[in-house]
CSV table of C-alpha atoms in Angstrom, one decimal:
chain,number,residue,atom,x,y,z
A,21,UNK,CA,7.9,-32.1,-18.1
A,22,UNK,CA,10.1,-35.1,-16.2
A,23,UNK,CA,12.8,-32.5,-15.0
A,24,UNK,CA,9.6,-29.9,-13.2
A,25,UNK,CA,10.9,-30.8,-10.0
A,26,UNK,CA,14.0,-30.7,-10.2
A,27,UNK,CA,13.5,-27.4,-12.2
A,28,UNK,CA,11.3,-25.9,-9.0
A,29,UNK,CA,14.2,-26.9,-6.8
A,30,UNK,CA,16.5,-25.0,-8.5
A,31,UNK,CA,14.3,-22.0,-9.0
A,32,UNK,CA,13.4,-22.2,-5.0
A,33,UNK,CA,17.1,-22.4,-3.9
A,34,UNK,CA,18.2,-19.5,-6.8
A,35,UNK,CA,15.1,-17.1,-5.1
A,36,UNK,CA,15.8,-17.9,-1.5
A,37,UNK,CA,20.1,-17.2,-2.7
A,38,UNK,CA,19.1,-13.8,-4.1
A,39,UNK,CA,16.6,-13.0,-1.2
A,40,UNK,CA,19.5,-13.4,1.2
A,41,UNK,CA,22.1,-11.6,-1.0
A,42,UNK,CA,19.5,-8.5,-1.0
A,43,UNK,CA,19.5,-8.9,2.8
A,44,UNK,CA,22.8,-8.1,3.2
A,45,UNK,CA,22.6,-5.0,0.8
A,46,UNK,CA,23.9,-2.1,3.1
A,47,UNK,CA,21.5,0.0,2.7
A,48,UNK,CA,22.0,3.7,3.3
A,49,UNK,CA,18.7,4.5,4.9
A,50,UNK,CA,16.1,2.5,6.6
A,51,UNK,CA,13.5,4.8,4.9
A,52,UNK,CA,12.8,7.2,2.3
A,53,UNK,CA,10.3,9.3,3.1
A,54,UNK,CA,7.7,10.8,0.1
A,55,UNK,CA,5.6,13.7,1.7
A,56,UNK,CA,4.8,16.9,0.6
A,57,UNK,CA,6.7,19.9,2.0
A,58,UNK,CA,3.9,21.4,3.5
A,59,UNK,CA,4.2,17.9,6.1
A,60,UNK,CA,7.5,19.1,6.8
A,61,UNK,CA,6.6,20.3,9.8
A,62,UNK,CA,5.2,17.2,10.9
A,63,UNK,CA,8.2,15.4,10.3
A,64,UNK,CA,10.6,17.3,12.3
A,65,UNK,CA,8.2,17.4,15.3
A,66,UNK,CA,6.8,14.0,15.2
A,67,UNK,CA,8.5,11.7,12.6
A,68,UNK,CA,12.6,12.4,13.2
A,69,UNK,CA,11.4,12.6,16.9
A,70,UNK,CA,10.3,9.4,17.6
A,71,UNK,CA,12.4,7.3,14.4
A,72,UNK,CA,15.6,8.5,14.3
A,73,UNK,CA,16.2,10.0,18.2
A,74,UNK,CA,14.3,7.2,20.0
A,75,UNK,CA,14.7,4.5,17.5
A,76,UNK,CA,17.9,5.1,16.1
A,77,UNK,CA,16.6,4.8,12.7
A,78,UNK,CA,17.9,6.5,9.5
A,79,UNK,CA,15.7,8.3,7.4
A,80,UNK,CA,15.9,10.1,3.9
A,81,UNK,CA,13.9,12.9,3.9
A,82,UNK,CA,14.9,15.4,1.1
A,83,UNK,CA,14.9,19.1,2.7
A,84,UNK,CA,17.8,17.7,4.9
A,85,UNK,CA,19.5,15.3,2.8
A,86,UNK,CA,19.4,15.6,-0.9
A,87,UNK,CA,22.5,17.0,-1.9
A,88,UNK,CA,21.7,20.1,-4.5
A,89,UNK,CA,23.3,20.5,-7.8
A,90,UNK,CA,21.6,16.9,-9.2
A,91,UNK,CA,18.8,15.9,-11.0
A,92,UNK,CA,16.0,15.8,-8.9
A,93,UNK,CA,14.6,13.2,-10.4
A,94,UNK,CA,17.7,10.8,-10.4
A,95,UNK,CA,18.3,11.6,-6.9
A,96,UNK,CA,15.2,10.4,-5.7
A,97,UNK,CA,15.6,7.2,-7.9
A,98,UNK,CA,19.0,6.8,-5.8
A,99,UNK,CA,17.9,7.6,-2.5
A,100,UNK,CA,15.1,5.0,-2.7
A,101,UNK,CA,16.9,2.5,-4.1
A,102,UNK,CA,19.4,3.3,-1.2
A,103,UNK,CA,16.6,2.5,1.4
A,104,UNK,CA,15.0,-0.3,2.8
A,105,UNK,CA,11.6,1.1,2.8
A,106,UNK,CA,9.7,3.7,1.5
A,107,UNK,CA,7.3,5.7,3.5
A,108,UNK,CA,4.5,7.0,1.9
A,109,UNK,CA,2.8,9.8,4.2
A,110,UNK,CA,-0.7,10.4,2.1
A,111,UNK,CA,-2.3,14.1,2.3
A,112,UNK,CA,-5.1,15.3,0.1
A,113,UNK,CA,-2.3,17.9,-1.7
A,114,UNK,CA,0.5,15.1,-2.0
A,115,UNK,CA,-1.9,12.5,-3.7
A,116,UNK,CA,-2.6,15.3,-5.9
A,117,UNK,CA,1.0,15.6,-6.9
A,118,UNK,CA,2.9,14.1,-9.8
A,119,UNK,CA,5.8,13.8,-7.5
A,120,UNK,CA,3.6,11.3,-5.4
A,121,UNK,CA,3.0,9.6,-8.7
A,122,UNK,CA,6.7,9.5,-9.5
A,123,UNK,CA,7.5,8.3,-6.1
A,124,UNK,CA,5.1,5.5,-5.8
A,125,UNK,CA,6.0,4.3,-9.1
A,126,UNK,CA,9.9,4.0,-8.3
A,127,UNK,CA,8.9,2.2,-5.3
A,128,UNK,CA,6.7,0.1,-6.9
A,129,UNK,CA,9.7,-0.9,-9.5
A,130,UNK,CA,11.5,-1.9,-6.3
A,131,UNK,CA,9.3,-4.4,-4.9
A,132,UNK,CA,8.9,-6.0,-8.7
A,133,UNK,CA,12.6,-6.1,-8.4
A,134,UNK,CA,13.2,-7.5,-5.0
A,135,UNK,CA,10.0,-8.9,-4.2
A,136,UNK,CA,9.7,-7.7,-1.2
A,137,UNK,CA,7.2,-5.3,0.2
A,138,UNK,CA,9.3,-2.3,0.3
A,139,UNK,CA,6.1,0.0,0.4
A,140,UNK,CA,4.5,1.5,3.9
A,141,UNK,CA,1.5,3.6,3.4
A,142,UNK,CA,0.8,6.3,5.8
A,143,UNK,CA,-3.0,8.3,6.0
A,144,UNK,CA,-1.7,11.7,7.7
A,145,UNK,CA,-4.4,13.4,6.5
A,146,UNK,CA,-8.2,12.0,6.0
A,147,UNK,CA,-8.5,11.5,2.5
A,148,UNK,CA,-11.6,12.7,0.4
A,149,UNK,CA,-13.0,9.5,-1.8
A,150,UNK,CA,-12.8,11.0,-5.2
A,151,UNK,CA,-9.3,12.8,-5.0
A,152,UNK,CA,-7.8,9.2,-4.5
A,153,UNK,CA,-6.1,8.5,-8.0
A,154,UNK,CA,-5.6,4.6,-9.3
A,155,UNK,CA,-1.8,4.0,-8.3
A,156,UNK,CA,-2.9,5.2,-4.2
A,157,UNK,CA,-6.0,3.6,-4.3
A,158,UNK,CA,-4.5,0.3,-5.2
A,159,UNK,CA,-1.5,0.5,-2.7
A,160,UNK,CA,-4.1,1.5,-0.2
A,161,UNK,CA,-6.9,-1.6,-1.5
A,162,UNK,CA,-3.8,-4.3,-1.4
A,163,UNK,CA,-1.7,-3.3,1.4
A,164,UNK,CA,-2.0,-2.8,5.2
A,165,UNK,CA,-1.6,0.8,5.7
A,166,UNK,CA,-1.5,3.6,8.9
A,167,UNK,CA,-3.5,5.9,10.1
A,168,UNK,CA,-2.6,9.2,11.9
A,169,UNK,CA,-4.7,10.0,14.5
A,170,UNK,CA,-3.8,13.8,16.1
A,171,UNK,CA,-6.3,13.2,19.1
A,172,UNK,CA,-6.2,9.8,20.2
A,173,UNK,CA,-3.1,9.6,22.6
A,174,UNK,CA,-3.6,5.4,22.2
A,175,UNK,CA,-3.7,5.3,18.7
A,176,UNK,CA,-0.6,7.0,18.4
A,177,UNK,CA,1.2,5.1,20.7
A,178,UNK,CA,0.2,1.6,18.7
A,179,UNK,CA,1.2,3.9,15.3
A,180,UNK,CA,4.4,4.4,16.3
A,181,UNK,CA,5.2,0.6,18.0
A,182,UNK,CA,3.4,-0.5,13.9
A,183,UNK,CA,6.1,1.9,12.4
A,184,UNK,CA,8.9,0.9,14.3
A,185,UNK,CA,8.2,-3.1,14.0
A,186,UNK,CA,7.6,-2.4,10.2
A,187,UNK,CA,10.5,-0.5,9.4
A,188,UNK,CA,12.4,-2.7,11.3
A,189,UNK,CA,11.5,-5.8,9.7
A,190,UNK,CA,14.6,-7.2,7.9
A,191,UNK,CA,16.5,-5.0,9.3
A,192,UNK,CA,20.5,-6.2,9.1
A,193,UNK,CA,22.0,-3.9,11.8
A,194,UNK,CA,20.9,-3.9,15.5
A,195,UNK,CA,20.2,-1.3,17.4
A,196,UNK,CA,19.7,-0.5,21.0
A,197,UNK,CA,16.0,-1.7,21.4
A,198,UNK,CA,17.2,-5.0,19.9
A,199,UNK,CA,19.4,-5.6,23.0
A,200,UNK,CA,16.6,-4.9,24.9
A,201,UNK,CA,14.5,-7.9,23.5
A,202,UNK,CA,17.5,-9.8,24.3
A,203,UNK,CA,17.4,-9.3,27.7
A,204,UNK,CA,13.6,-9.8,28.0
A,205,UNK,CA,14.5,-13.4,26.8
A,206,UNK,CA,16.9,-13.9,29.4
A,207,UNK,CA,14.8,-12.4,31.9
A,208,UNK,CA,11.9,-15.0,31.2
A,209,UNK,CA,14.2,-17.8,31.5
């Protein structure tokens, strides 16, 4: 009981040593992306469009980068531990699946073991109430998440500028946009 403090200390500066160890992780991918392949369309014409070619962000999306021969399974385990995030993009079909199950639940044993909130929800498609199972529902009751709107040129554009921001949070390499911001700074002084 006399040594709490001192205990606390030590537990504070051991967290904030391994938070800034995990930092520096070089992670492969800035995101993983769980989807069902009947999104995949939306991905290449919307998704790798906007992240990767006007963002310069790395995605892991599995049509194009899974490597065959493995263990599905185990690849996906390594592919999202090789991310920063994972990106959840939430159909009516892919809730359904138990690949959204096993997805969610590998990310999920990421944030216990980082801490951090690793997890970015994406509605692509309205979602019925009842085919919402308890693992979605609680990531979508606990977390921010976004919505994809098809018609509403606006809400896209603040989806996107959400995404990016998100995905880009903790981020350890710069990019292009980055060196933009910089010289808004220098502009304003």
């Amino acid at each position: 009981y006399r040594q709490r403090y001192r205990i606390m200390n030590w537990w504070y500066a051991l967290k904030k040593m391994m938070d800034s160890q995990q930092d520096d992780y070089p992670y492969k991918f800035d995101a993983f992306v769980a989807h069902d392949y009947d999104d995949f369309d939306w991905i290449t014409q919307h998704l790798i469009p906007q992240l990767e070619v006007k963002h310069g962000l790395r995605l892991c999306i599995g049509e194009r980068d899974f490597l065959p021969g493995g263990i599905l399974e185990e690849v996906i385990v390594e592919n999202i531990q090789n991310s920063r995030k994972t990106l959840l993009l939430l159909t009516p079909k892919f809730i359904q699946s138990n690949w959204c199950d096993f997805e969610l639940a590998m990310s999920r044993n990421k944030l216990f073991a980082t801490g951090k909130d690793v997890v970015i929800a994406v509605i692509l498609k309205p979602l019925p109430i009842g085919s919402i199972n308890g693992k979605v529902y609680n990531v979508l009751k606990t977390r921010l998440y976004l919505e994809w709107k098809p018609r509403d040129v606006y809400a896209q554009k603040l989806f996107w500028k959400k995404l990016v921001d998100t995905l880009r949070n903790g981020k350890a390499t710069a990019t292009a946009s980055d060196d933009s911001s910089q010289n808004t700074e220098e502009s304003e002084e």
